[in-house]
Tab-separated table of C-alpha atoms and ligand atoms in Angstrom:
chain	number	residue	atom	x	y	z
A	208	UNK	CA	26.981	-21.169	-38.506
A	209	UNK	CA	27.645	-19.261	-35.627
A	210	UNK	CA	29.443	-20.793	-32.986
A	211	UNK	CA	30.180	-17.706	-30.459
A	212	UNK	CA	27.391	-17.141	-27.873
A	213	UNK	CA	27.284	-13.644	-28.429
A	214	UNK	CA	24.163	-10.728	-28.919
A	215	UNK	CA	25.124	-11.533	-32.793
A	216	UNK	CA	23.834	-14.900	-32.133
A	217	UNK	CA	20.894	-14.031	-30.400
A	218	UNK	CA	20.004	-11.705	-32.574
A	219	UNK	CA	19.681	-14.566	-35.449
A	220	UNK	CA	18.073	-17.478	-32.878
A	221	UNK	CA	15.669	-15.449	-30.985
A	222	UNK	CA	12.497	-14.635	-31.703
A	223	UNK	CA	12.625	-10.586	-32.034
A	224	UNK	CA	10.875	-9.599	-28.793
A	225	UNK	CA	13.315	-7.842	-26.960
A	226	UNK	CA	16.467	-5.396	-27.373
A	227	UNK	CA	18.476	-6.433	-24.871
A	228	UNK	CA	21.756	-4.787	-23.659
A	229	UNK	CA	25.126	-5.206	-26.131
A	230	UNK	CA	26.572	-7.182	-22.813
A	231	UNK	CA	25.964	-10.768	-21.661
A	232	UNK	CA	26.483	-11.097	-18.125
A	233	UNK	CA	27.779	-13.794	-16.426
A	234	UNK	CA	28.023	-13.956	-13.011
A	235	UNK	CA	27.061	-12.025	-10.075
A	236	UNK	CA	27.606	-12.460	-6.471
A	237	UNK	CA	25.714	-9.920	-4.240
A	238	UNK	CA	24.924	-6.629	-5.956
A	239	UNK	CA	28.098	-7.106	-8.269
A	240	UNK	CA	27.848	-8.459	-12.013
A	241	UNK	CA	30.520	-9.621	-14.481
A	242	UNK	CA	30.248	-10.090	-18.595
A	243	UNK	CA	31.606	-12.507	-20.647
A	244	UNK	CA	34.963	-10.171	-20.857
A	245	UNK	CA	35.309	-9.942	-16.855
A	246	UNK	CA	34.292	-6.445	-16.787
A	247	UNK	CA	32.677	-5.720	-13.742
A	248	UNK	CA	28.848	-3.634	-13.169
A	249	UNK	CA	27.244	-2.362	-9.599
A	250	UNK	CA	23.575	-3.475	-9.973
A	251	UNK	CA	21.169	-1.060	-9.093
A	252	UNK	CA	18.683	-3.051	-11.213
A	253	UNK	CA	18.178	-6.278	-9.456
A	254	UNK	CA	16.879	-8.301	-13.026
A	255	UNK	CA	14.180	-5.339	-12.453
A	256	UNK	CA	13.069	-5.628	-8.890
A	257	UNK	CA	13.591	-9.826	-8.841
A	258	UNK	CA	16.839	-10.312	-7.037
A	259	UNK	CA	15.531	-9.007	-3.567
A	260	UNK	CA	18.922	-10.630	-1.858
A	261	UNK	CA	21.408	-10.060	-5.160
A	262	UNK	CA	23.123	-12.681	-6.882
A	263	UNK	CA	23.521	-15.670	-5.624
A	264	UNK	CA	22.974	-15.397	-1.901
A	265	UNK	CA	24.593	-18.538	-0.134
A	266	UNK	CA	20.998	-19.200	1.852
A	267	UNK	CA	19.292	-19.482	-1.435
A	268	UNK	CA	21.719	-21.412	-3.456
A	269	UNK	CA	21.344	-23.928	-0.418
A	270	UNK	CA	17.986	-24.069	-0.240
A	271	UNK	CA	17.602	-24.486	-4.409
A	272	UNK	CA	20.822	-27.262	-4.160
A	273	UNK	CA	19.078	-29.272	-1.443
A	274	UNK	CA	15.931	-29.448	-2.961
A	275	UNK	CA	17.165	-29.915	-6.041
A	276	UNK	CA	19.087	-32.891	-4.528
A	277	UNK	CA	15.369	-34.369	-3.338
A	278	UNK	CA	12.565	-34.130	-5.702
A	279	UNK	CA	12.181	-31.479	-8.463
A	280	UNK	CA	8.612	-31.542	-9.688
A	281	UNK	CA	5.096	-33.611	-9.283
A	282	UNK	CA	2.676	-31.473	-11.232
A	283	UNK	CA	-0.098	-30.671	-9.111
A	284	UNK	CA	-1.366	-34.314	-8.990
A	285	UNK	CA	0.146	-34.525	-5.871
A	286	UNK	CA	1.060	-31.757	-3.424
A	287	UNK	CA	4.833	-30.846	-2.326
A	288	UNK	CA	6.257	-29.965	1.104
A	289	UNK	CA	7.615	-26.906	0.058
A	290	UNK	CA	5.091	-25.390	-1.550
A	291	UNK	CA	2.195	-26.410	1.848
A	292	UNK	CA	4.873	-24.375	3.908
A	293	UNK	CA	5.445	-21.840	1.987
A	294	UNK	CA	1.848	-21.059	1.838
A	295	UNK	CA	1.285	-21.271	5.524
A	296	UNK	CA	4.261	-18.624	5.818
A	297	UNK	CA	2.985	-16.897	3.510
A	298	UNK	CA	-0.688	-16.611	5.061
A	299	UNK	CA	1.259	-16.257	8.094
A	300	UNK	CA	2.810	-12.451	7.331
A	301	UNK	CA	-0.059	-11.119	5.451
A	302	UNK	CA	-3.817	-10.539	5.133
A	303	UNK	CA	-4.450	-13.869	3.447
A	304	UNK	CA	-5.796	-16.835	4.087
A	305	UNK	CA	-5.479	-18.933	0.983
A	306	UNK	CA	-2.763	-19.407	-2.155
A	307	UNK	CA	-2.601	-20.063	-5.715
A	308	UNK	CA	0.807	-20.503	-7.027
A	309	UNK	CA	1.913	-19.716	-10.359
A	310	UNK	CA	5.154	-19.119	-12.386
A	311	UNK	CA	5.112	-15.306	-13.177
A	312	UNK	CA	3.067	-11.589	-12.360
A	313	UNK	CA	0.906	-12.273	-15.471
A	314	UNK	CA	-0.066	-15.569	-14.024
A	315	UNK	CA	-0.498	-14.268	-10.759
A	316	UNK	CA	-3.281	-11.337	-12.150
A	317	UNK	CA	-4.583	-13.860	-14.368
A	318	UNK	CA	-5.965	-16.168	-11.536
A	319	UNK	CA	-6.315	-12.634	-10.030
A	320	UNK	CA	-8.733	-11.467	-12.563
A	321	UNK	CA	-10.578	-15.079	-13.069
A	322	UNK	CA	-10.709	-15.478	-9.283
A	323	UNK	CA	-12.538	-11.731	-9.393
A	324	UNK	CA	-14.949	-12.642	-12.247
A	325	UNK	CA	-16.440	-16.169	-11.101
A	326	UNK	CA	-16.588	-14.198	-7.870
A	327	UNK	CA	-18.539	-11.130	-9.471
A	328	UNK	CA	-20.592	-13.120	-11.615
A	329	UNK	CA	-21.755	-16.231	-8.854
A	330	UNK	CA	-22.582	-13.208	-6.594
A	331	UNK	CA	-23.888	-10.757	-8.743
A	332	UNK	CA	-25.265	-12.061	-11.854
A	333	UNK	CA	-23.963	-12.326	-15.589
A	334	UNK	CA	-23.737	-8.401	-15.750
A	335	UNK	CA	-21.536	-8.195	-12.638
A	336	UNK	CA	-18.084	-8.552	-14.412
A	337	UNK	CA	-16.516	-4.899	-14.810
A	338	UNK	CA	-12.560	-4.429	-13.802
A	339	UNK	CA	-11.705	-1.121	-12.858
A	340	UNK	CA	-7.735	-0.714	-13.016
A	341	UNK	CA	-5.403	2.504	-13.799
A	342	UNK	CA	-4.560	3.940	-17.383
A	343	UNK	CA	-0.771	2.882	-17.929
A	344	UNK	CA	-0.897	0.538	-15.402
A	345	UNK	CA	0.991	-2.579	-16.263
A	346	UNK	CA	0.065	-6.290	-15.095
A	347	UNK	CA	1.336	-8.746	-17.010
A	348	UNK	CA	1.922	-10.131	-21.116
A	349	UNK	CA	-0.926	-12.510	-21.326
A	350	UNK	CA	-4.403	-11.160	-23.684
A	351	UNK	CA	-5.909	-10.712	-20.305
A	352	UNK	CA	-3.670	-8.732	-18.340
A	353	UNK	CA	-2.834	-6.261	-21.366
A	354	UNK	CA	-6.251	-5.811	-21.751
A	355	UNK	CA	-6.620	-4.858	-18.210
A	356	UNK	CA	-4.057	-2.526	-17.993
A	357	UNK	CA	-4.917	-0.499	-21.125
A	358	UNK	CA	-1.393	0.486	-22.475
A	359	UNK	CA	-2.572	0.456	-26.473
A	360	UNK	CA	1.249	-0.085	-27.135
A	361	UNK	CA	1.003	-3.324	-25.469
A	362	UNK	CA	-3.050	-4.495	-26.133
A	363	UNK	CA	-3.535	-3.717	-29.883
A	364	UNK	CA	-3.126	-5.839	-32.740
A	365	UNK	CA	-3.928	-9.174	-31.437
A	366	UNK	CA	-7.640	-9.059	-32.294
A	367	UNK	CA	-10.594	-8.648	-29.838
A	368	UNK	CA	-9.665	-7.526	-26.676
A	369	UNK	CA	-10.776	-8.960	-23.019
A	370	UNK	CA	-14.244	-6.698	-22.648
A	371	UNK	CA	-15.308	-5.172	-19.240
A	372	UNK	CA	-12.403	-3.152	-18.803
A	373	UNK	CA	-12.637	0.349	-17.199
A	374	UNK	CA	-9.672	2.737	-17.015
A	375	UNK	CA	-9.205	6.147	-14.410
A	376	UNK	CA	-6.177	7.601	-13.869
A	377	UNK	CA	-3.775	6.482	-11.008
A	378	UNK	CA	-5.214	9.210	-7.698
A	379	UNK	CA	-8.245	10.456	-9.903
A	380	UNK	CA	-10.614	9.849	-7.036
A	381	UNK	CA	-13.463	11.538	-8.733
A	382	UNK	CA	-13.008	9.313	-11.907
A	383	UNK	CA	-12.839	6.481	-9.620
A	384	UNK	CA	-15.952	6.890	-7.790
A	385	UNK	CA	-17.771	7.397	-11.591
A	386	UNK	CA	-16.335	3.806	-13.229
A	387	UNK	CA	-17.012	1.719	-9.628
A	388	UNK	CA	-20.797	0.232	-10.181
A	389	UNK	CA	-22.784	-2.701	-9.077
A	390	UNK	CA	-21.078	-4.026	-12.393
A	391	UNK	CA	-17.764	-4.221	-10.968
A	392	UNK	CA	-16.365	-7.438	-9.951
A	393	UNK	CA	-12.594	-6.263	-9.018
A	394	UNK	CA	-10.715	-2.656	-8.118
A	395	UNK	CA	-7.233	-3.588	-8.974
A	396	UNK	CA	-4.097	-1.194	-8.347
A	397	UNK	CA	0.206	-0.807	-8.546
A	398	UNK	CA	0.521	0.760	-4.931
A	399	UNK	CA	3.227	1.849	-6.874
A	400	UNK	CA	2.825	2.183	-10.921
A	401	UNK	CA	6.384	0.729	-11.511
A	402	UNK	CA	6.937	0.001	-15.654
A	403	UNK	CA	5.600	3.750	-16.257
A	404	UNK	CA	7.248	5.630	-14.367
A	405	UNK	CA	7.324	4.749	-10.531
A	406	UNK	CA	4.230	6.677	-9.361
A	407	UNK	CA	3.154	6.335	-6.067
A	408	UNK	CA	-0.656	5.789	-5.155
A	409	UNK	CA	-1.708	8.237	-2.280
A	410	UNK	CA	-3.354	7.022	0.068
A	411	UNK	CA	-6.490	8.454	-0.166
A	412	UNK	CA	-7.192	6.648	-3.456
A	413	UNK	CA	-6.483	3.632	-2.083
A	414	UNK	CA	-8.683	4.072	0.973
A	415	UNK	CA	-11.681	5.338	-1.384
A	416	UNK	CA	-11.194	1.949	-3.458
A	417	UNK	CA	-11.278	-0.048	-0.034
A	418	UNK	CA	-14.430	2.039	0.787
A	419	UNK	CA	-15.798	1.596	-3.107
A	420	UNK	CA	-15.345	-2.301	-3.405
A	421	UNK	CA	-17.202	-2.740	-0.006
A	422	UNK	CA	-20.441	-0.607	-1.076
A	423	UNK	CA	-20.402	-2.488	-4.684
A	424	UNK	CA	-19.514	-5.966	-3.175
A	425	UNK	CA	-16.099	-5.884	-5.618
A	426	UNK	CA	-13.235	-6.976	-4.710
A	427	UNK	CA	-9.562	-5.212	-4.242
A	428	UNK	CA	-6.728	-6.442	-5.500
A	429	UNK	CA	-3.558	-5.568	-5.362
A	430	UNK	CA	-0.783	-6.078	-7.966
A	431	UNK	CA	2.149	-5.883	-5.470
A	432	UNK	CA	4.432	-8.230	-8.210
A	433	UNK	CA	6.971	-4.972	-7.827
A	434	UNK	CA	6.147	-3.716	-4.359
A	435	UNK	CA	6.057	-6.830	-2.502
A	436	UNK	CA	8.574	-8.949	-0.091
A	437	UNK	CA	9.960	-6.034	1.515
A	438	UNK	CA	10.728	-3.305	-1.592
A	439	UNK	CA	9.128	-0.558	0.292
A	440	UNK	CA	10.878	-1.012	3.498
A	441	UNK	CA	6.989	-2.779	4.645
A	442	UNK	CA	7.016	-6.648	3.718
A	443	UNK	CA	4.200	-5.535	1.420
A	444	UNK	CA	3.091	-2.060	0.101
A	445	UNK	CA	-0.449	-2.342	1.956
A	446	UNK	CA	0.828	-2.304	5.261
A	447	UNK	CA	3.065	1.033	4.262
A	448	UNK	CA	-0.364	2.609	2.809
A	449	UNK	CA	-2.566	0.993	5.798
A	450	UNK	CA	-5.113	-0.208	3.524
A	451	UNK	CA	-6.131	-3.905	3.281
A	452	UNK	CA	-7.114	-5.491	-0.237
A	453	UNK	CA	-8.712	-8.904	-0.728
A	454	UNK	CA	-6.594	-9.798	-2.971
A	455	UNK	CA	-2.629	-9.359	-3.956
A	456	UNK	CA	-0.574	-11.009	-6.569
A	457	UNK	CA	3.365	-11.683	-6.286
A	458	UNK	CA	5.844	-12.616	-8.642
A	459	UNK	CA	9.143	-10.948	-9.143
A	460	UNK	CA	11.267	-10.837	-6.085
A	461	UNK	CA	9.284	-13.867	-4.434
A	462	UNK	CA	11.703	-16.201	-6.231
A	463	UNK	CA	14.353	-13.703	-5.709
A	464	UNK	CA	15.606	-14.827	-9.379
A	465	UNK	CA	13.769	-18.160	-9.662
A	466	UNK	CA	10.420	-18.288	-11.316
A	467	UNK	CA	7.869	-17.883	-8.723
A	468	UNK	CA	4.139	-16.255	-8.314
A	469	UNK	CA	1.539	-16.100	-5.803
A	470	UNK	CA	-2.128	-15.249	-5.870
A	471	UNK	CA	-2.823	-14.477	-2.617
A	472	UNK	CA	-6.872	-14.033	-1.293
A	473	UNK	CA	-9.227	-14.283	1.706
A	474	UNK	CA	-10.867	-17.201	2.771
A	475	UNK	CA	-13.892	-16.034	1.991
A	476	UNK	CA	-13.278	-15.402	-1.711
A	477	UNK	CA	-10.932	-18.371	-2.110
A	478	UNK	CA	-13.648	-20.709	-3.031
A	479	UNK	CA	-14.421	-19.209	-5.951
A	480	UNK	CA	-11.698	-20.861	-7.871
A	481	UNK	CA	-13.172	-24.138	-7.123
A	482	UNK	CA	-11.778	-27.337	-8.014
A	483	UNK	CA	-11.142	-27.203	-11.890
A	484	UNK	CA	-11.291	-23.923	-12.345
A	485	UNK	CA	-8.141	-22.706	-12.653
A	486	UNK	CA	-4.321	-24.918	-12.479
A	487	UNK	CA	-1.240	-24.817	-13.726
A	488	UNK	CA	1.586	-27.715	-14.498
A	489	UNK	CA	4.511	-25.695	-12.703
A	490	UNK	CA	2.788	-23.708	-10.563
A	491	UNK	CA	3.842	-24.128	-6.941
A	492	UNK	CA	6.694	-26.661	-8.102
A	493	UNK	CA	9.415	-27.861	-5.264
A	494	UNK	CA	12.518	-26.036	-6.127
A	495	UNK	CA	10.969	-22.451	-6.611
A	496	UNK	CA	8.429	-23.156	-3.201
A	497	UNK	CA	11.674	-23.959	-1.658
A	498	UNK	CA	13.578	-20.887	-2.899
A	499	UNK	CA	10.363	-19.136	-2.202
A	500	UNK	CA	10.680	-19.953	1.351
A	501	UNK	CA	14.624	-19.401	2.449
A	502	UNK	CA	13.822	-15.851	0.807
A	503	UNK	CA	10.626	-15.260	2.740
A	504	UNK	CA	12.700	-15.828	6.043
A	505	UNK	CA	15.683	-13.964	5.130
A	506	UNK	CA	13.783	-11.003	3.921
A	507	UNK	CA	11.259	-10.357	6.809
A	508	UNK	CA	13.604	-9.642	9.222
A	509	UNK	CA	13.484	-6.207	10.966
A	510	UNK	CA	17.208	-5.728	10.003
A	511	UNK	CA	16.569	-6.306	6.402
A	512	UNK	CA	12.983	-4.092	6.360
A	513	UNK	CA	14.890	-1.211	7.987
A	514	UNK	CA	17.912	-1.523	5.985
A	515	UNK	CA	15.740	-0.680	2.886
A	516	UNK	CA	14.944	2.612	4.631
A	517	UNK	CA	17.837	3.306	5.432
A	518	UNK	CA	19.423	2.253	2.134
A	519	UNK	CA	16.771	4.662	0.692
A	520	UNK	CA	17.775	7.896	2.367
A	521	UNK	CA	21.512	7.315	1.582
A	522	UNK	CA	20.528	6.774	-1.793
A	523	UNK	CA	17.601	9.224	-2.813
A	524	UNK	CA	20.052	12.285	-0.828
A	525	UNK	CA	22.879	11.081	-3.216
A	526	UNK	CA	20.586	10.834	-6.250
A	527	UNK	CA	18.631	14.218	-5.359
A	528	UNK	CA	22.938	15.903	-5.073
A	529	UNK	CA	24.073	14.085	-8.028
A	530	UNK	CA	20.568	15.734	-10.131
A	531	UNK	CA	21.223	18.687	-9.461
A	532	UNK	CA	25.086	19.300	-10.411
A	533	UNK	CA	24.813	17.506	-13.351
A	534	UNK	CA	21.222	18.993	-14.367
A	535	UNK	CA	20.110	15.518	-15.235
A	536	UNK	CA	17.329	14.761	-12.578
A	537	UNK	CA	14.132	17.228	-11.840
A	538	UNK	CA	12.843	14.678	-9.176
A	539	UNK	CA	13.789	11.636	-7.595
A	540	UNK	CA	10.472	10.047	-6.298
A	541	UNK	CA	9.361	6.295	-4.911
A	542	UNK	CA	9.659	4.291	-1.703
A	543	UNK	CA	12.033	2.169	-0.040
A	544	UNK	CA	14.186	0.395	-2.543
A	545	UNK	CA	11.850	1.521	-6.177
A	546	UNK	CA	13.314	4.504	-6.858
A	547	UNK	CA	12.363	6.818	-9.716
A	548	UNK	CA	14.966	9.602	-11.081
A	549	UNK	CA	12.973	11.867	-13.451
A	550	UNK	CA	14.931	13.147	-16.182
A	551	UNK	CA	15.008	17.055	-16.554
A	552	UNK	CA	13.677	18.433	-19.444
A	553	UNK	CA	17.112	18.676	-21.230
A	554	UNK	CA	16.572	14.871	-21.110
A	555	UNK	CA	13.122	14.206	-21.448
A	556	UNK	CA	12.692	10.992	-23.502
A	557	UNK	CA	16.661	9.807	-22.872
A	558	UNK	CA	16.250	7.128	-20.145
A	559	UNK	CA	17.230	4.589	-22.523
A	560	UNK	CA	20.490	6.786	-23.654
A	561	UNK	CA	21.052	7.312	-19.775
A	562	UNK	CA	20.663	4.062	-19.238
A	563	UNK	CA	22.760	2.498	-21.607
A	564	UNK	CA	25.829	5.802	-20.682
A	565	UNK	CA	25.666	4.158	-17.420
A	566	UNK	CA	26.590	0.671	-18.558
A	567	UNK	CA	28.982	1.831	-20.645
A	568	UNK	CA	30.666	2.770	-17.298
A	569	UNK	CA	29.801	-0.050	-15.093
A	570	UNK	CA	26.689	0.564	-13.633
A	571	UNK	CA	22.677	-1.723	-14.124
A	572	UNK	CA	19.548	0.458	-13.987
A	573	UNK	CA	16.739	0.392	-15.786
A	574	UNK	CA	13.882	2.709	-17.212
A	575	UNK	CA	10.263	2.967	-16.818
A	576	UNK	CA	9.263	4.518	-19.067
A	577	UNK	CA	11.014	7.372	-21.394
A	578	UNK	CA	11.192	9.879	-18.930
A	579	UNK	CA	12.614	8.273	-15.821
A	580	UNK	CA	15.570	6.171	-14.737
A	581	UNK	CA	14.661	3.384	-12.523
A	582	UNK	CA	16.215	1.692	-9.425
A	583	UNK	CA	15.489	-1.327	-7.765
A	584	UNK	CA	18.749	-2.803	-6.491
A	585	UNK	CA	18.927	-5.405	-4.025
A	586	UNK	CA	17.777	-5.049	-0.698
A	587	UNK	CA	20.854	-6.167	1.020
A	588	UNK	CA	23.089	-4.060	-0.998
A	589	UNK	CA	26.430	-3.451	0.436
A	590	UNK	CA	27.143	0.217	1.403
A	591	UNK	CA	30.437	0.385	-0.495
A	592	UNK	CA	28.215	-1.011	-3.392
A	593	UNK	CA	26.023	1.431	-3.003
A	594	UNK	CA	28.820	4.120	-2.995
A	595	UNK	CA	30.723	2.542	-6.467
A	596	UNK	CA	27.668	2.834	-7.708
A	597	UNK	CA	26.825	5.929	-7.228
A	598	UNK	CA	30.475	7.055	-7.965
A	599	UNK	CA	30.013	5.453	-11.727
A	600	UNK	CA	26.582	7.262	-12.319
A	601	UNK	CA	28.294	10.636	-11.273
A	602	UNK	CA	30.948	9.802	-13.847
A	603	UNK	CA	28.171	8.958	-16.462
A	604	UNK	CA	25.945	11.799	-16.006
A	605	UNK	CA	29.596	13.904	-16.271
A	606	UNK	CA	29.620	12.287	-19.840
A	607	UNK	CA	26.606	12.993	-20.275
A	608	UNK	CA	26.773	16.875	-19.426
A	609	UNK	CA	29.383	17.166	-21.995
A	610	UNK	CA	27.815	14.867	-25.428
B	158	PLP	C1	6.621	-7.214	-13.806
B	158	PLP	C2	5.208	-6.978	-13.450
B	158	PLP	C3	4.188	-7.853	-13.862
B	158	PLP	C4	4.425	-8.988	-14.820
B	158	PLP	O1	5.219	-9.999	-14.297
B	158	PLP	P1	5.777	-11.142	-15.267
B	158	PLP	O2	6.506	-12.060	-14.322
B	158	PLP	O3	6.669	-10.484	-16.252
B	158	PLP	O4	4.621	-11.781	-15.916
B	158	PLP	C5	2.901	-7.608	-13.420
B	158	PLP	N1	2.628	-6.576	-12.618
B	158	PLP	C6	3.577	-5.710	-12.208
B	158	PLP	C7	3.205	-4.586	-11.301
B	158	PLP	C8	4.895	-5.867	-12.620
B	158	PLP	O5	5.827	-5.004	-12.233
């Protein structure tokens, strides 16, 4: 047997979904991270756009430790305090009016997408149950969410897929305006695509599939599970782009690292997942609403929102510097703090080689795709963090240069 907790362990106990990283880290504390040998990493990857307020913020630890000191779960049998004020807040900063809560993104689209079809087909008839989403977007793991975003990689080989699924290009306004029908229940969108490749939508696309869902009676939604709580320097992408949806989903940095969705919709869609309709065990459990909420207040704070601009210039002029004398970025595109460093075409197809260079010499980020290197550190990351890190990815991409 076994006995070290090591990759070589995991590698025999798990099953084989994922490759992950030859380190096992730790601890963290802010935007810094340490491995089981004490070696210490800058994260510019934030457990990919999740730990909006870095590791371990004090305010969160307190909030999770005092609940957790209280009551811990109730199923949704009964309700919870936390959860009935985090939706109020929640309803409170944005378009909505009503809440689901759920554990993940892929939950959060799921009631999404269920929410959109008992909507389509109560108002429309049983034909009325198209979803019109972006090729290579991503929403989620479950059947339903990998059928709507259409990546084959991720969709085939697990039998018949969801039907009713049309796919345009990300901006294609044209192909838009051809797949949006009196069929179509739900528009959905990534205001910005983030797994492939951290496109922005303009705005103009966005506007037309306000415009769209209005003539057809369909609704928008919005997967902000990577733009929302304050990413884009805007609490939520829509209000950067100016362009309401009816719905929006939110996972990842809700939680700030513990597991914690939101559907968020309208009032008048909301009854449309009617009593029985739709649940979930955890969903909207005590100790995540209660994280959920310290990180709501902490994060929409003009401080904090402005910071993430300003964090973004200092980073995207460094990145942009850094691309050019070592020849290993073309571009650096995204918004606020999801950031996308396209590889040159030396590189083309090495993110995961940069990626792993770079935490060979102490520094997280991720890929999104094969083409582009991926930030998405914390929001509140230190200046002198953002400097070390920086430093360390000038001394990888030097490596780099040279292999
Ligand atoms: C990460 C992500 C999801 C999936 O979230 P999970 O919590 O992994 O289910 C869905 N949509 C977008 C845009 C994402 O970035």
């Amino acid at each position: 047997m076994i006995s070290v907790v090591s990759k070589t362990l995991y590698e025999k106990v798990m099953v084989p979904t994922y490759s992950p990283a030859a380190i096992i880290p730790v601890e963290g504390k802010g935007a810094r991270c340490w491995d089981q040998n004490g070696t210490e990493y800058i994260d510019f990857a934030g457990g990919i756009a999740v730990n909006a307020l870095g590791h371990c913020h004090p305010a969160l630890v307190d909030a999770l430790t005092r609940q957790a000191n209280r009551l811990w779960h109730t199923s949704n049998v009964f309700a919870n305090e936390p959860a009935i004020r985090l939706a109020q807040a929640l309803t409170n900063v944005s378009f909505a009016d009503r809440v689901f809560f759920s554990n993940s993104g892929a939950e959060a689209n799921e009631a999404a997408f269920k929410l959109a079809r008992r909507y389509g087909i109560t108002t429309g008839g049983s034909e009325k149950y198209e979803i019109v989403a972006n090729t290579n977007s991503f929403h989620g793991r479950s059947l339903f969410t990998v059928s709507v975003a259409g990546q084959p990689k991720y969709s085939e080989g697990f039998g018949p897929p969801i039907e009713g699924i049309r796919h345009v290009p990300l901006n294609d306004v044209d192909a838009l305006e051809a797949a949006v029908s009196h069929r179509t229940c739900a528009v959905v969108v990534e205001p910005i695509v983030g797994e492939s490749g951290v496109l922005p939508a303009e705005q103009a696309y966005l506007q037309r599939a306000r415009e769209l869902c209005d003539k057809h009676g369909a609704l928008l939604i919005f997967d902000e599970v990577q733009t929302g709580m304050g990413r884009l320097g805007t609490l939520f992408a829509y209000e950067h782009f100016g362009v309401v949806p009816d719905v929006m989903t939110l996972a990842k940095a809700i939680g700030c690292g513990f597991p914690l969705a939101a559907t968020l919709v309208k009032e008048e869609f909301a009854g449309h997942l009617g009593r029985g309709t739709h649940g979930s065990t955890f969903g909207g459990n005590p100790l995540a609403c209660a994280v959920g909420e310290a990180a709501l207040q902490l994060i929409n704070q003009p401080d904090v929102l402005d910071g993430v601009r300003m964090r973004h210039s200092r980073l995207v002029s460094a990145l942009k510097a850094l691309g050019t004398r070592y020849g290993l970025f073309s571009d650096v595109r995204g918004l606020g703090l999801l950031i996308g460093c396209v590889l040159s075409p030396a590189w083309k197809g090495k993110a995961g080689d940069v990626v792993n260079r770079c935490l060979e010499h102490g520094l997280m980020v991720l890929q999104a795709g094969a083409d582009v290197v991926r930030l998405a550190p914390s929001l509140v990351i230190e200046e002198d963090e953002i400097d070390e890190g920086l430093t360390r990815l000038a001394i990888a991409a030097m490596t780099l240069q040279r292999s």
